[in-house]
Amino acid sequence: MTATESEPFKTESKILLVLGVAIALLHIWFNVFTVLSSLWQNALHFAGFALMAAYVYPLRKDPSWAWRIPDVLLGLAAASSAIYMIAMEDAIYARGVRLATPEWIAGIVLILCALEFTRRVAGWFIPVLIIIALTYVGWWGADISGVFKFAGLSTETILFRSVYGDDALFGTIALISSSYVFMFILFGAFLLRSGAGEFVIDLARAVAGRMVGGPGLVAVLASGLMGTISGSAVANTASTGVITIPLMKRAGFPAKFAAGTEAAASTGGQLMPPIMGAGAFVMATYTQISYNTIVLVSILPAILYFATVAFFVRIEAKRSYVTALDDEKVAALEVLKKGGIVFLLPIGVLIGLLIYGFTPTYAAGISIIAVVASSWLTGNRMGPKEIIEAMALGARNMVMTAILLCTVGLIVNVISTAGIGNTFSLMINQWAGHSLVIAILLIALASLVLGMGLPVTAAYIVLGTLSAPALHGLIADGLMVKALVSGQIPEAAKAIFMLAAPQHLAEIGNPMNTATARAIVDAIPMDMAGMVREAVLSQHSLTFALLSAHLIVFWLSQDSNVTPPVALAAFTGAAIAGTKPMATGLQAWKLAKGLYVVPLLFAYTPFIGGTWSGDLTIFFFAFFGLYAFAAGIEGFMEAKLNLPFRLLSLAAAAALLWPASWLVHLTGLVVLIGLFILSKHKDKSGNKLQQAPA
């Protein structure tokens, strides 16, 4: 490439820098210093990132200016049409919600531009889904039969609601993107620019580098810490993987296992508080449960997920005779002295502000200042140049998320307008036959299908809208069954049962068996179920049943990062390791089994919303249960397990994980300890394990 040919790229870099800084300052202005209407804030948010997307995701990667002009024009068309439509809102209402010709043109251009930029950042799946959704409410929905038949809306109504609706292009999800999500992405960019990323890697190497399977454990620990910065599985894999994957290969791990470990560990970045990607903010808005509560209850489950990956790493290290690397002798104290303040102080400020009740947006803004201030206590001081670069980096990192979170509102708007969410929830109830585990399996399958075309946050939004109400109802019904079994029914609730299940009225309030209680709950008419739940259960129980449902959906939505045929984090790891993408994806899918096991604890135990002592008890037994599960899956502990001992390990896992009595849990723990001792003895002596006695 000649100097002349490279000139557009140099100019483009300058434009991106200026545009990124302008967008960052704009968001800081309307999030911290002023109050705009949500429509104006979201329209400016979309306009800015549409302009940036035109440069970051060009129509064609070509060095000539000829191919830059269409991108610039498209970005300007998207930005100007967004701003124009919001500016004309009062005039449209003054005409009785009628669109004039310029608004028709601007609205259509806006929707088409949103579809095109979504195609560029995430492929064809979402645009096609949006087109199907919009034509459903305007055209072919009236021609189908059954529960999904919809009378149809006029084109003008569809266009108006797509722009101005509460759940539309500039609606609730866009507001989450323009406030919470952007400020946290910007906070992460400041952390990275301050050198916190290097600190995370160094600390992980200091803590885990000399353990059995140390380089693999470095990947797990580093990705967990990096998740507090980025909240993105692909970004985690790309940033930490370039260091951890070569380390793991050099220590003796198979290449595809190294890449799969990094991808599986990085997927946990979306689950690790305090940031948790964009999903936690969406969840807080949907459920009206505070962000602080969601973050707090997510700590122990996230640790369990990373522990599961670490167990697989240790098992593979023993099987592959992986040794620690001599050059991994890094002192944790030296790492903390060198750069720990840049990472620990801002994170501490963020967590402290959230605990004291400040809004996430305000907490993120103050924490950004804390990053800059703490950097002056190290050798990597952030001056004006570094601050500008951090703002540009934050805006650049936000492009895909901003476009997707705005555009996916078009789908959510159709779901709410047509009532598809309620219909879908009723169908899940019917298909599952009141079985919570079947409902979870159906949602897991749906999340995998959606994840083939949707990024995880968008998949959670769509799946949460469709299926979380059904899951919430099933979990709440399970709690009602327990209340009926114990006979602890409020007096006021008995009057409700006179209407909902009069044939069982004599049994209400007396202890009964589980089968009878389930029959009573199943007899409650669907249209009265919500009223009965509110009468029988406390507000605390209902709140955490709702949160459990959304967390299950949120966790299951992460599987598209590591599950073929579309496994973006695994494919990123494969590119670094030089392995086959599909084989790496299968390896990552196996290592990320915590995504499927831990949500069962949300569904069947009081792990979410219980007492601290109860939560810690569940955590303790689940920790060992997940090790037994990993060993049973792999057929290896400290040494190879034959089939009977492998089955025994899986049985111990079930005893430790399933909600049961202390005696069952302790029996499972004793069995696991016995297996470990036998396996350890075989590892040392080389003797084969004998068959288990009958």
XYZ file of C-alpha atoms in Angstrom:
694
model
C 0.000 0.000 0.000
C 1.392 3.367 -0.995
C 1.466 6.465 1.137
C -1.303 7.968 -0.997
C -3.475 4.894 -0.622
C -3.055 4.866 3.164
C -4.041 8.522 3.531
C -7.793 7.767 3.922
C -6.994 5.446 6.816
C -4.954 8.143 8.561
C -7.736 10.668 8.059
C -10.299 8.101 9.168
C -8.370 7.452 12.400
C -8.398 11.163 13.167
C -12.118 11.377 12.418
C -12.811 8.390 14.681
C -10.757 9.976 17.455
C -12.619 13.290 17.240
C -15.989 11.600 16.834
C -15.331 9.213 19.724
C -14.320 12.027 22.070
C -17.357 14.100 21.009
C -19.707 11.171 21.644
C -18.121 10.478 25.040
C -18.412 14.138 26.082
C -22.023 14.239 24.852
C -22.931 11.228 26.992
C -21.122 12.602 30.032
C -23.018 15.866 29.535
C -26.518 14.416 29.438
C -25.811 11.703 32.036
C -24.094 13.905 34.616
C -24.707 17.606 34.004
C -28.202 17.957 32.568
C -31.546 16.202 32.173
C -32.853 15.570 28.672
C -36.070 13.844 27.710
C -35.421 10.160 27.103
C -36.386 10.469 23.420
C -33.843 13.232 22.817
C -31.145 11.440 24.788
C -31.701 8.172 22.937
C -31.934 9.832 19.529
C -28.627 11.644 20.084
C -27.146 8.371 21.343
C -28.216 6.526 18.193
C -27.194 9.397 15.895
C -23.675 9.541 17.307
C -23.073 5.821 17.085
C -24.630 5.584 13.627
C -22.006 8.091 12.453
C -19.286 6.094 14.159
C -20.572 2.771 12.819
C -20.258 4.131 9.287
C -16.475 4.352 9.831
C -15.928 1.341 12.083
C -18.046 -1.019 9.957
C -17.623 0.241 6.376
C -19.533 -1.202 3.445
C -16.254 -2.356 1.940
C -12.762 -2.391 3.380
C -11.157 -0.409 0.593
C -8.419 2.234 0.879
C -9.945 4.592 -1.689
C -12.189 7.528 -0.842
C -14.791 6.367 -3.403
C -15.991 3.638 -1.037
C -15.939 5.948 1.994
C -18.482 8.401 0.554
C -21.516 6.022 0.691
C -20.661 5.173 4.305
C -20.438 8.827 5.304
C -23.724 9.624 3.549
C -25.451 6.673 5.229
C -24.180 7.744 8.650
C -25.346 11.319 8.075
C -28.737 10.100 6.834
C -29.215 7.946 9.947
C -28.154 10.719 12.333
C -30.165 13.484 10.683
C -33.330 11.383 10.328
C -33.156 10.359 13.999
C -32.804 13.942 15.193
C -35.461 15.209 12.750
C -38.053 12.655 13.881
C -37.658 13.591 17.532
C -37.713 17.306 16.700
C -41.067 16.799 14.952
C -42.711 14.908 17.822
C -44.850 17.840 19.023
C -45.938 18.680 15.489
C -47.019 15.070 14.894
C -49.110 15.053 18.057
C -50.592 18.437 17.128
C -51.852 16.857 13.887
C -53.563 14.062 15.793
C -50.677 11.602 15.408
C -50.548 12.005 11.623
C -47.266 11.911 9.718
C -46.490 14.486 7.029
C -44.488 13.552 3.929
C -41.088 14.663 5.347
C -41.706 12.538 8.450
C -42.646 9.548 6.321
C -39.374 9.900 4.448
C -37.269 10.491 7.560
C -38.926 7.612 9.445
C -38.423 5.120 6.622
C -34.805 6.241 6.152
C -34.240 5.879 9.905
C -35.576 2.298 10.007
C -33.635 1.274 6.881
C -30.408 2.769 8.236
C -30.928 1.001 11.569
C -31.385 -2.302 9.713
C -28.273 -1.758 7.596
C -26.015 -0.844 10.497
C -27.341 -3.811 12.470
C -26.503 -6.057 9.511
C -22.981 -4.654 9.479
C -22.293 -5.123 13.191
C -24.067 -8.465 13.758
C -24.998 -10.068 10.446
C -28.334 -10.725 8.757
C -30.213 -12.494 11.552
C -31.507 -9.476 13.482
C -32.518 -7.396 10.408
C -34.434 -10.367 8.997
C -36.086 -10.920 12.387
C -37.088 -7.239 12.513
C -38.560 -7.371 9.001
C -40.546 -10.491 9.926
C -41.778 -8.787 13.118
C -42.828 -5.532 11.428
C -44.588 -7.297 8.541
C -46.329 -9.590 11.055
C -48.119 -6.707 12.798
C -48.843 -4.943 9.517
C -49.559 -7.690 7.023
C -49.434 -11.459 7.375
C -50.400 -11.651 11.077
C -54.046 -11.221 10.058
C -53.853 -14.159 7.636
C -52.705 -16.822 10.084
C -54.905 -18.783 12.443
C -54.497 -19.752 16.058
C -53.200 -17.900 19.097
C -50.744 -15.763 17.111
C -53.382 -14.247 14.814
C -53.116 -10.435 14.893
C -55.614 -8.054 13.271
C -52.883 -5.758 11.970
C -51.859 -2.102 12.174
C -51.608 0.556 9.504
C -48.178 1.383 8.090
C -48.381 4.846 9.661
C -49.098 3.386 13.117
C -46.232 0.897 12.792
C -43.799 3.641 11.797
C -44.952 5.935 14.609
C -44.753 3.240 17.278
C -41.376 2.034 15.979
C -39.883 5.457 16.691
C -41.864 6.821 19.653
C -43.025 3.650 21.466
C -41.913 2.960 25.020
C -40.170 -0.241 23.905
C -39.167 0.919 20.422
C -36.044 2.218 18.672
C -35.635 5.090 21.148
C -37.395 3.377 24.043
C -36.466 1.745 27.321
C -33.638 -0.454 26.034
C -32.056 2.464 24.179
C -32.197 4.476 27.423
C -30.304 1.700 29.215
C -27.708 1.798 26.425
C -27.312 5.577 26.473
C -26.952 5.806 30.255
C -25.800 2.818 32.315
C -24.145 0.755 29.610
C -22.187 3.556 27.976
C -20.910 4.937 31.269
C -19.665 1.510 32.355
C -18.067 0.815 28.970
C -16.342 4.193 29.279
C -15.223 3.310 32.801
C -13.749 0.062 31.457
C -11.907 1.947 28.708
C -10.348 4.288 31.273
C -9.266 1.280 33.350
C -7.678 -0.375 30.335
C -5.898 2.815 29.280
C -4.569 3.285 32.820
C -2.801 -0.084 32.672
C -5.286 -2.102 34.719
C -5.374 -4.798 32.049
C -1.674 -5.567 32.523
C -2.188 -5.605 36.288
C -4.972 -8.184 35.956
C -2.740 -10.521 33.938
C 0.242 -10.059 36.268
C -1.866 -10.631 39.392
C -3.393 -13.781 37.931
C 0.078 -15.103 37.099
C 1.304 -14.295 40.595
C -1.621 -15.984 42.330
C -2.168 -19.022 40.109
C 0.933 -19.370 37.963
C 2.708 -21.905 40.202
C -0.302 -24.112 40.960
C -1.104 -27.403 39.215
C -2.341 -26.326 35.803
C -1.242 -22.813 36.722
C -1.313 -21.254 33.212
C -4.894 -22.483 32.772
C -5.879 -21.116 36.155
C -4.279 -17.823 35.134
C -6.722 -17.727 32.226
C -9.647 -18.362 34.574
C -8.604 -15.776 37.151
C -7.551 -13.142 34.618
C -10.792 -13.474 32.672
C -12.816 -13.169 35.859
C -11.022 -9.981 36.840
C -11.110 -8.641 33.284
C -14.852 -9.238 33.272
C -15.211 -6.519 35.874
C -13.745 -4.170 33.266
C -15.245 -5.129 29.921
C -18.196 -7.466 30.531
C -17.683 -8.859 27.022
C -16.727 -12.483 26.332
C -15.158 -11.776 22.936
C -13.227 -8.755 24.256
C -12.008 -10.826 27.217
C -10.849 -13.642 24.960
C -9.034 -11.285 22.621
C -7.345 -9.274 25.372
C -6.296 -11.975 27.842
C -6.097 -14.837 25.351
C -3.058 -13.490 23.528
C -1.139 -14.051 26.780
C -2.864 -17.018 28.434
C -3.329 -19.296 25.411
C 0.395 -19.356 24.473
C 1.226 -19.848 28.186
C -1.085 -22.843 28.402
C 0.284 -24.390 25.208
C 3.851 -23.915 26.419
C 3.017 -25.627 29.721
C 1.688 -28.701 27.916
C -2.070 -28.160 27.561
C -3.530 -29.281 24.203
C -4.016 -26.252 21.932
C -7.774 -26.602 21.525
C -8.173 -27.069 25.293
C -6.169 -23.868 25.879
C -8.380 -21.907 23.488
C -11.560 -23.470 24.884
C -10.520 -22.644 28.444
C -9.950 -19.008 27.591
C -13.300 -18.784 25.786
C -15.209 -20.494 28.623
C -13.507 -18.355 31.281
C -14.090 -15.183 29.282
C -17.784 -16.014 28.972
C -17.925 -15.672 32.747
C -17.025 -12.005 32.324
C -20.694 -11.372 31.503
C -21.651 -13.036 34.784
C -19.053 -11.420 37.053
C -20.171 -8.395 39.113
C -20.074 -5.462 39.243
C -20.523 -4.757 35.511
C -21.968 -7.999 34.036
C -22.155 -6.562 30.540
C -25.320 -4.741 29.554
C -27.576 -7.551 30.761
C -27.645 -6.538 34.424
C -28.901 -3.050 33.526
C -31.584 -4.468 31.233
C -32.593 -6.889 33.980
C -32.832 -4.098 36.543
C -35.121 -2.116 34.244
C -37.327 -5.068 33.289
C -37.765 -6.420 36.807
C -37.680 -3.103 38.688
C -35.248 -4.789 41.068
C -32.308 -2.598 42.012
C -29.035 -3.031 40.171
C -27.292 -3.346 43.548
C -29.446 -6.348 44.478
C -28.804 -8.078 41.153
C -25.053 -7.576 41.504
C -25.007 -8.725 45.119
C -26.841 -12.007 44.530
C -24.690 -12.728 41.450
C -21.358 -12.877 43.295
C -21.535 -16.451 44.614
C -23.008 -17.935 41.398
C -20.259 -16.262 39.339
C -17.598 -17.762 41.621
C -19.183 -21.187 41.118
C -19.019 -20.765 37.359
C -15.315 -19.890 37.394
C -14.675 -22.710 39.866
C -16.241 -25.155 37.395
C -13.887 -24.037 34.627
C -10.955 -24.224 37.065
C -11.897 -27.809 38.003
C -11.803 -28.866 34.357
C -8.424 -27.135 34.028
C -6.948 -28.983 37.020
C -8.265 -32.321 35.765
C -6.759 -31.749 32.304
C -3.489 -30.628 33.879
C -3.231 -33.899 35.812
C -4.176 -35.937 32.753
C -1.760 -34.138 30.390
C 1.089 -33.964 32.955
C 1.154 -30.172 32.737
C 3.904 -28.553 34.778
C 4.218 -25.047 36.145
C 6.444 -22.698 34.185
C 9.666 -21.568 35.822
C 9.265 -18.023 34.547
C 5.890 -17.662 36.313
C 7.541 -16.751 39.615
C 5.819 -13.420 40.086
C 5.310 -12.068 43.595
C 1.737 -10.941 44.254
C 2.926 -8.217 46.629
C 5.217 -6.783 43.961
C 2.357 -6.788 41.451
C 0.098 -4.965 43.907
C 2.809 -2.378 44.627
C 3.488 -1.893 40.947
C -0.009 -1.206 39.649
C -2.694 -2.561 41.937
C -3.891 0.863 43.010
C -5.024 1.663 39.450
C -7.376 -1.313 39.480
C -8.373 -1.745 43.100
C -9.089 1.880 44.047
C -11.558 2.660 41.204
C -13.292 -0.711 41.591
C -13.534 -0.061 45.344
C -14.995 3.395 44.705
C -17.526 1.925 42.276
C -18.653 -0.819 44.653
C -18.780 1.602 47.596
C -20.960 4.102 45.736
C -23.325 1.360 44.585
C -23.634 -0.012 48.116
C -24.414 3.447 49.461
C -27.308 3.778 47.018
C -25.950 6.064 44.307
C -27.208 5.395 40.790
C -24.997 3.223 38.565
C -24.528 6.135 36.148
C -23.308 8.473 38.883
C -21.119 5.726 40.397
C -19.507 5.048 37.006
C -18.848 8.778 36.461
C -17.135 9.218 39.831
C -15.195 5.979 39.302
C -13.815 7.329 36.013
C -12.433 10.288 37.955
C -11.008 7.791 40.468
C -9.197 5.981 37.630
C -7.494 9.185 36.516
C -6.621 10.173 40.093
C -5.235 6.733 41.009
C -3.109 6.631 37.862
C -1.115 9.559 39.264
C -0.044 7.299 42.126
C 1.752 5.059 39.610
C 4.254 5.513 36.804
C 1.502 5.378 34.155
C -0.085 8.777 34.783
C -3.095 9.756 32.717
C -2.772 13.232 31.258
C -4.935 14.991 28.634
C -3.635 12.750 25.835
C -4.434 9.535 27.718
C -7.868 10.834 28.765
C -8.732 11.680 25.168
C -7.569 8.242 24.035
C -9.652 6.570 26.767
C -12.791 8.478 25.718
C -12.249 7.525 22.084
C -11.640 3.899 23.081
C -14.825 3.805 25.162
C -16.902 5.128 22.282
C -15.259 2.677 19.863
C -15.967 -0.250 22.170
C -19.610 0.785 22.445
C -20.511 0.913 18.740
C -21.852 -2.625 18.337
C -23.707 -2.600 21.668
C -25.313 0.791 21.027
C -26.580 -0.135 17.564
C -27.907 -3.494 18.738
C -29.602 -2.260 21.907
C -31.412 0.472 19.988
C -32.439 -1.702 17.054
C -33.567 -4.719 19.067
C -36.214 -2.400 20.509
C -38.055 -2.783 17.193
C -38.529 -6.478 17.967
C -39.475 -5.919 21.609
C -41.991 -3.274 20.516
C -43.744 -5.804 18.271
C -43.727 -8.419 21.044
C -45.394 -6.011 23.487
C -47.803 -4.579 20.890
C -49.066 -7.964 19.717
C -48.997 -9.605 23.160
C -46.698 -12.355 21.888
C -44.877 -12.508 25.212
C -47.971 -13.593 27.151
C -48.931 -16.093 24.444
C -45.442 -17.581 24.354
C -45.374 -17.866 28.145
C -48.688 -19.752 28.103
C -47.270 -22.088 25.448
C -44.175 -22.803 27.570
C -46.437 -23.631 30.515
C -48.477 -25.958 28.321
C -45.465 -27.690 26.712
C -43.655 -28.041 30.030
C -46.698 -29.493 31.766
C -45.913 -27.463 34.919
C -42.417 -29.024 34.984
C -39.762 -26.463 35.796
C -36.899 -28.566 34.448
C -38.649 -29.084 31.081
C -39.321 -25.336 30.879
C -35.627 -24.642 31.513
C -34.659 -27.156 28.816
C -37.025 -25.462 26.344
C -35.581 -22.045 27.165
C -32.021 -23.399 26.874
C -32.850 -24.735 23.415
C -34.450 -21.437 22.410
C -31.435 -19.495 23.711
C -29.111 -21.661 21.644
C -31.154 -21.089 18.489
C -31.417 -17.335 19.116
C -27.728 -17.193 20.013
C -26.830 -18.395 16.519
C -27.824 -14.986 15.225
C -28.101 -12.672 18.218
C -25.340 -11.433 20.545
C -25.914 -12.500 24.135
C -27.462 -9.245 25.391
C -29.920 -9.096 22.504
C -30.706 -12.799 22.984
C -31.425 -12.177 26.668
C -33.715 -9.239 25.854
C -35.781 -11.227 23.354
C -35.827 -14.453 25.365
C -36.485 -12.649 28.640
C -39.452 -10.830 27.126
C -40.874 -14.088 25.786
C -40.122 -16.679 28.453
C -39.247 -15.062 31.797
C -42.936 -14.554 32.783
C -43.603 -18.293 32.361
C -40.501 -19.218 34.327
C -41.423 -16.743 37.059
C -44.858 -18.328 37.336
C -43.461 -21.854 37.576
C -40.958 -20.876 40.287
C -43.657 -19.010 42.232
C -45.990 -22.004 41.924
C -43.238 -24.195 43.375
C -43.056 -21.866 46.366
C -46.856 -22.044 46.714
C -46.680 -25.839 46.765
C -44.196 -25.660 49.663
C -46.452 -23.203 51.510
C -49.481 -25.496 51.059
C -47.503 -28.550 52.204
C -46.490 -26.762 55.400
C -50.017 -25.435 55.937
C -48.663 -21.880 56.343
C -51.303 -20.031 54.335
C -52.333 -16.471 55.349
C -55.935 -16.170 56.445
C -56.580 -13.563 53.759
C -55.429 -16.025 51.095
C -58.084 -18.581 52.061
C -60.772 -16.292 50.715
C -58.963 -16.190 47.372
C -58.987 -20.006 47.256
C -62.785 -19.902 47.612
C -62.822 -18.421 44.121
C -59.738 -20.069 42.634
C -60.095 -23.669 43.888
C -63.312 -24.032 45.926
C -63.228 -27.848 45.696
C -60.040 -27.863 47.800
C -61.093 -25.227 50.337
C -61.347 -27.682 53.259
C -57.711 -28.717 52.794
C -56.259 -25.191 52.704
C -54.324 -24.250 55.834
C -53.682 -27.841 56.926
C -50.420 -29.734 56.305
C -50.652 -31.995 53.244
C -48.471 -34.067 50.950
C -46.737 -32.638 47.905
C -48.992 -34.391 45.378
C -52.136 -32.858 46.927
C -50.536 -29.393 47.060
C -49.492 -29.672 43.405
C -53.033 -30.694 42.422
C -54.423 -27.620 44.186
C -51.989 -25.277 42.453
C -52.693 -26.891 39.077
C -56.435 -26.404 39.626
C -56.082 -22.605 39.887
C -57.374 -20.935 36.680
C -54.653 -19.228 34.642
C -56.318 -15.822 34.842
C -56.366 -16.005 38.660
C -52.842 -17.399 39.161
C -51.199 -14.007 39.667
C -53.770 -12.918 42.251
C -53.363 -16.178 44.214
C -49.565 -15.940 44.184
C -49.710 -12.405 45.556
C -52.069 -13.514 48.322
C -50.091 -16.596 49.372
C -46.486 -15.474 48.930
C -44.632 -12.558 50.481
C -43.381 -9.695 48.329
C -39.843 -10.869 49.058
C -40.591 -14.342 47.674
C -42.291 -12.961 44.566
C -39.433 -10.531 43.908
C -36.747 -13.167 44.096
C -38.799 -15.657 42.091
C -38.848 -13.008 39.356
C -35.121 -12.361 39.721
C -34.372 -16.101 39.653
C -36.332 -16.440 36.406
C -34.431 -13.607 34.740
C -31.064 -14.847 35.981
C -31.803 -18.299 34.551
C -32.593 -16.756 31.164
C -29.554 -14.473 31.415
C -27.182 -17.354 32.191
C -28.595 -19.574 29.463
C -28.274 -16.710 26.966
C -24.502 -16.804 27.411
C -24.154 -20.236 25.808
C -23.973 -18.824 22.284
C -20.465 -17.595 23.124
C -19.186 -21.150 23.442
C -21.672 -23.388 21.621
C -21.196 -24.335 17.955
C -22.153 -23.605 15.253
C -21.932 -19.958 16.363
C -19.466 -19.534 19.233
C -17.864 -16.120 18.918
C -15.633 -16.320 21.998
C -14.488 -19.852 21.126
C -13.760 -18.863 17.526
C -11.732 -15.894 18.771
C -9.713 -18.250 20.974
C -9.272 -20.663 18.049
C -7.828 -17.871 15.911
C -5.234 -17.123 18.615
C -4.394 -20.808 19.218
C -4.383 -21.790 15.536
C -6.932 -24.579 16.093
C -10.073 -25.638 14.252
C -13.011 -23.408 15.249
C -15.625 -26.156 15.627
C -13.366 -28.432 17.679
C -12.461 -25.492 19.892
C -16.137 -24.600 20.234
C -16.994 -28.110 21.426
C -14.163 -27.941 23.951
C -15.378 -24.557 25.237
C -18.959 -25.852 25.422
C -17.823 -28.725 27.643
C -15.818 -26.433 29.921
C -18.728 -23.984 30.283
C -21.139 -26.557 31.732
C -21.628 -24.265 34.725
C -23.936 -22.228 32.488
C -26.446 -25.086 32.660
C -25.865 -26.448 36.169
C -25.825 -23.256 38.258
C -29.217 -22.013 36.934
C -30.754 -25.176 38.375
C -29.737 -23.864 41.798
C -31.659 -20.656 41.030
C -34.737 -22.707 40.149
C -34.773 -25.346 42.881
C -33.000 -23.810 45.887
C -33.201 -20.482 47.771
C -29.758 -19.559 46.394
C -31.299 -16.280 45.206
C -33.064 -14.368 47.947
C -32.312 -16.688 50.846
C -30.442 -15.895 54.040
C -26.680 -15.396 53.946
C -26.127 -18.556 55.996
C -28.390 -20.500 53.665
C -26.702 -19.085 50.557
C -23.239 -19.954 51.891
C -24.385 -23.485 52.737
C -25.703 -23.998 49.205
C -22.504 -22.487 47.828
C -20.315 -24.795 49.940
C -21.956 -28.036 48.854
C -22.393 -26.846 45.247
C -18.677 -26.029 45.058
C -17.741 -29.635 45.776
C -20.675 -30.898 43.732
C -19.373 -29.126 40.650
C -15.948 -30.731 41.144
C -17.599 -34.153 41.368
C -19.603 -33.292 38.244
C -16.477 -32.257 36.297
C -14.625 -35.399 37.400
C -17.557 -37.606 36.382
C -17.832 -35.946 32.973
C -14.086 -36.242 32.333
C -13.631 -39.677 33.900
C -10.595 -38.335 35.696
C -9.781 -36.889 39.094
C -6.180 -37.110 40.275
C -5.971 -40.211 38.076
C -8.266 -42.003 35.645
C -11.631 -43.174 37.004
C -13.078 -46.432 35.758
C -16.787 -46.585 34.878
C -18.184 -47.524 38.325
C -16.198 -44.780 40.060
C -17.123 -42.343 37.310
C -20.815 -43.056 37.928
C -20.213 -42.789 41.657
C -18.689 -39.346 41.141
C -21.770 -38.221 39.203
C -23.997 -39.618 41.970
C -21.999 -37.640 44.540
C -22.473 -34.535 42.384
C -26.238 -35.066 42.355
C -26.295 -35.528 46.129
C -24.330 -32.316 46.652
C -26.194 -30.169 44.122
C -29.796 -31.320 44.460
C -31.918 -29.680 47.194
C -31.976 -32.342 49.866
C -31.298 -32.900 53.553
C -27.968 -32.326 55.248
C -27.553 -36.097 55.501
C -27.737 -36.489 51.714
C -25.298 -33.630 51.165
C -22.831 -34.969 53.737
C -23.066 -38.458 52.225
C -22.218 -37.030 48.814
C -19.295 -35.115 50.295
C -17.942 -38.212 52.045
C -18.187 -40.213 48.814
C -16.364 -37.464 46.911
C -13.576 -37.281 49.516
C -13.198 -41.065 49.386
C -12.945 -41.008 45.600
C -10.396 -38.216 45.743
C -8.217 -40.101 48.254
C -8.342 -43.268 46.143
C -7.562 -41.296 43.025
C -4.702 -39.499 44.756
C -3.307 -42.842 45.911
C -3.462 -44.195 42.363
C -1.760 -41.056 41.074
C 1.108 -41.664 43.477
C 1.402 -45.432 43.316
C 0.286 -46.106 39.760
C -2.048 -48.864 40.923
C -5.338 -49.213 39.109
C -8.560 -48.486 40.912
C -10.444 -51.657 41.698
C -14.069 -52.141 40.763
C -16.530 -50.735 43.260
C -18.048 -53.413 45.506
C -21.598 -54.413 44.746
